[in-house]
Amino acid sequence: QVRIVESGGGLVQPGGSLRLSCAASGTIFSTSVMGWYRQAPGNQRELVATFPSVGSVNYADSVKGRFTISRDNAKSTVYLQMNSLKPEDTAVYYCYCRASVSSRGGYLDYWGQGTQVTVSS
């Protein structure tokens, strides 16, 4: 019942910027966490940033000071502003949502299909 859709990826030169968007839709009772992960060629999927409903945001050390995560709870939408991009940031970026679909159900993890970010000159 939950659908996750990402957008905003593309090709950018080193030092450039991109803004990713993610919207969760469907029969969602509540969300506890929304965030972003990424997977570079040959690597495991890794955390980029998370934004819980309660508590503080969390960033990977490699993106602190360059990336900013924001969230609109009313729209079940999360954004990732990426500045000062480096070739090492090249990866498929996946939106993540931990959500429940009813008042009695537990929380489950949902993933988007991913959006490609390529940083190259």
CSV table of C-alpha atoms in Angstrom, one decimal:
chain,number,residue,atom,x,y,z
A,1,GLN,CA,0.0,0.0,0.0
A,2,VAL,CA,3.0,2.3,0.3
A,3,ARG,CA,4.7,3.7,-2.8
A,4,ILE,CA,8.0,5.5,-2.8
A,5,VAL,CA,9.1,7.7,-5.7
A,6,GLU,CA,12.4,9.5,-6.0
A,7,SER,CA,13.4,12.2,-8.5
A,8,GLY,CA,16.1,14.8,-9.2
A,9,GLY,CA,19.1,12.7,-10.1
A,10,GLY,CA,21.3,13.5,-13.1
A,11,LEU,CA,24.8,14.4,-14.3
A,12,VAL,CA,26.7,17.3,-12.7
A,13,GLN,CA,30.2,18.5,-12.7
A,14,PRO,CA,32.4,18.4,-9.6
A,15,GLY,CA,31.5,21.2,-7.2
A,16,GLY,CA,28.0,21.4,-8.5
A,17,SER,CA,24.7,20.9,-6.8
A,18,LEU,CA,21.6,18.7,-7.1
A,19,ARG,CA,18.4,18.4,-5.1
A,20,LEU,CA,16.7,15.1,-4.7
A,21,SER,CA,13.0,14.7,-3.8
A,22,CYS,CA,11.1,11.7,-2.5
A,23,ALA,CA,7.4,11.3,-1.9
A,24,ALA,CA,5.7,8.5,0.0
A,25,SER,CA,2.1,7.8,-1.0
A,26,GLY,CA,-0.6,5.3,-0.3
A,27,THR,CA,-2.5,4.3,2.9
A,28,ILE,CA,0.1,5.5,5.4
A,29,PHE,CA,-1.0,5.7,9.1
A,30,SER,CA,2.3,7.1,10.3
A,31,THR,CA,6.0,7.4,9.4
A,32,SER,CA,8.8,7.2,12.0
A,33,VAL,CA,11.8,7.7,9.7
A,34,MET,CA,12.5,9.0,6.2
A,35,GLY,CA,15.9,9.3,4.7
A,36,TRP,CA,18.4,8.5,1.9
A,37,TYR,CA,20.9,5.7,1.2
A,38,ARG,CA,23.2,5.3,-1.7
A,39,GLN,CA,25.0,2.5,-3.5
A,40,ALA,CA,28.1,3.1,-5.6
A,41,PRO,CA,29.4,0.6,-8.1
A,42,GLY,CA,31.0,-2.3,-6.4
A,43,ASN,CA,30.0,-1.1,-2.9
A,44,GLN,CA,27.4,-2.0,-0.3
A,45,ARG,CA,24.4,0.3,0.2
A,46,GLU,CA,25.2,2.9,2.8
A,47,LEU,CA,23.4,5.5,4.9
A,48,VAL,CA,23.6,9.1,3.6
A,49,ALA,CA,21.1,10.9,5.9
A,50,THR,CA,18.0,10.1,8.0
A,51,PHE,CA,15.3,12.3,9.4
A,52,PRO,CA,13.3,10.7,12.2
A,53,SER,CA,9.9,12.1,13.3
A,54,VAL,CA,11.3,12.4,16.8
A,55,GLY,CA,14.9,13.1,17.4
A,56,SER,CA,17.9,14.5,15.5
A,57,VAL,CA,18.9,14.1,11.9
A,58,ASN,CA,21.8,11.8,11.1
A,59,TYR,CA,24.5,12.3,8.4
A,60,ALA,CA,27.3,10.1,7.2
A,61,ASP,CA,30.6,11.7,8.0
A,62,SER,CA,31.5,11.8,4.3
A,63,VAL,CA,28.6,14.2,3.5
A,64,LYS,CA,28.5,16.4,6.7
A,65,GLY,CA,28.7,20.1,5.8
A,66,ARG,CA,27.8,19.4,2.1
A,67,PHE,CA,24.4,17.7,2.2
A,68,THR,CA,21.2,18.8,3.9
A,69,ILE,CA,18.2,16.7,4.5
A,70,SER,CA,14.7,18.2,5.1
A,71,ARG,CA,11.3,16.8,5.6
A,72,ASP,CA,7.7,17.8,5.1
A,73,ASN,CA,5.6,15.6,7.4
A,74,ALA,CA,2.3,16.8,6.1
A,75,LYS,CA,3.2,15.7,2.5
A,76,SER,CA,5.3,12.6,3.6
A,77,THR,CA,8.1,14.1,1.5
A,78,VAL,CA,11.8,14.2,2.1
A,79,TYR,CA,14.5,16.2,0.3
A,80,LEU,CA,18.3,16.0,0.0
A,81,GLN,CA,20.1,19.2,-1.1
A,82,MET,CA,23.6,18.1,-2.3
A,83,ASN,CA,26.3,20.8,-2.6
A,84,SER,CA,30.0,20.7,-3.4
A,85,LEU,CA,29.5,17.4,-5.1
A,86,LYS,CA,32.5,15.1,-5.6
A,87,PRO,CA,33.1,12.2,-8.0
A,88,GLU,CA,33.0,9.9,-4.9
A,89,ASP,CA,29.3,10.9,-4.5
A,90,THR,CA,28.4,9.1,-7.7
A,91,ALA,CA,25.9,6.4,-6.9
A,92,VAL,CA,22.3,5.3,-7.1
A,93,TYR,CA,20.4,7.1,-4.4
A,94,TYR,CA,17.5,5.4,-2.7
A,95,CYS,CA,14.8,6.9,-0.6
A,96,TYR,CA,13.8,5.1,2.6
A,97,CYS,CA,10.7,5.2,4.6
A,98,ARG,CA,9.8,3.4,7.8
A,99,ALA,CA,6.0,3.4,8.0
A,100,SER,CA,2.9,1.8,9.4
A,101,VAL,CA,-0.3,1.4,7.4
A,102,SER,CA,-2.8,1.0,10.3
A,103,SER,CA,-3.1,1.9,13.9
A,104,ARG,CA,-2.6,-1.7,15.0
A,105,GLY,CA,0.0,-2.7,12.5
A,106,GLY,CA,3.8,-2.6,13.1
A,107,TYR,CA,6.3,-0.6,11.1
A,108,LEU,CA,7.8,-1.8,7.9
A,109,ASP,CA,10.7,-0.6,5.7
A,110,TYR,CA,9.9,0.7,2.2
A,111,TRP,CA,12.4,1.6,-0.5
A,112,GLY,CA,12.2,3.6,-3.7
A,113,GLN,CA,13.5,2.4,-7.1
A,114,GLY,CA,16.5,4.7,-6.9
A,115,THR,CA,17.7,7.7,-8.9
A,116,GLN,CA,21.2,7.9,-10.5
A,117,VAL,CA,23.6,10.7,-9.5
A,118,THR,CA,26.7,11.0,-11.6
A,119,VAL,CA,29.5,13.5,-10.7
A,120,SER,CA,32.0,13.8,-13.5
A,121,SER,CA,33.9,16.4,-15.6
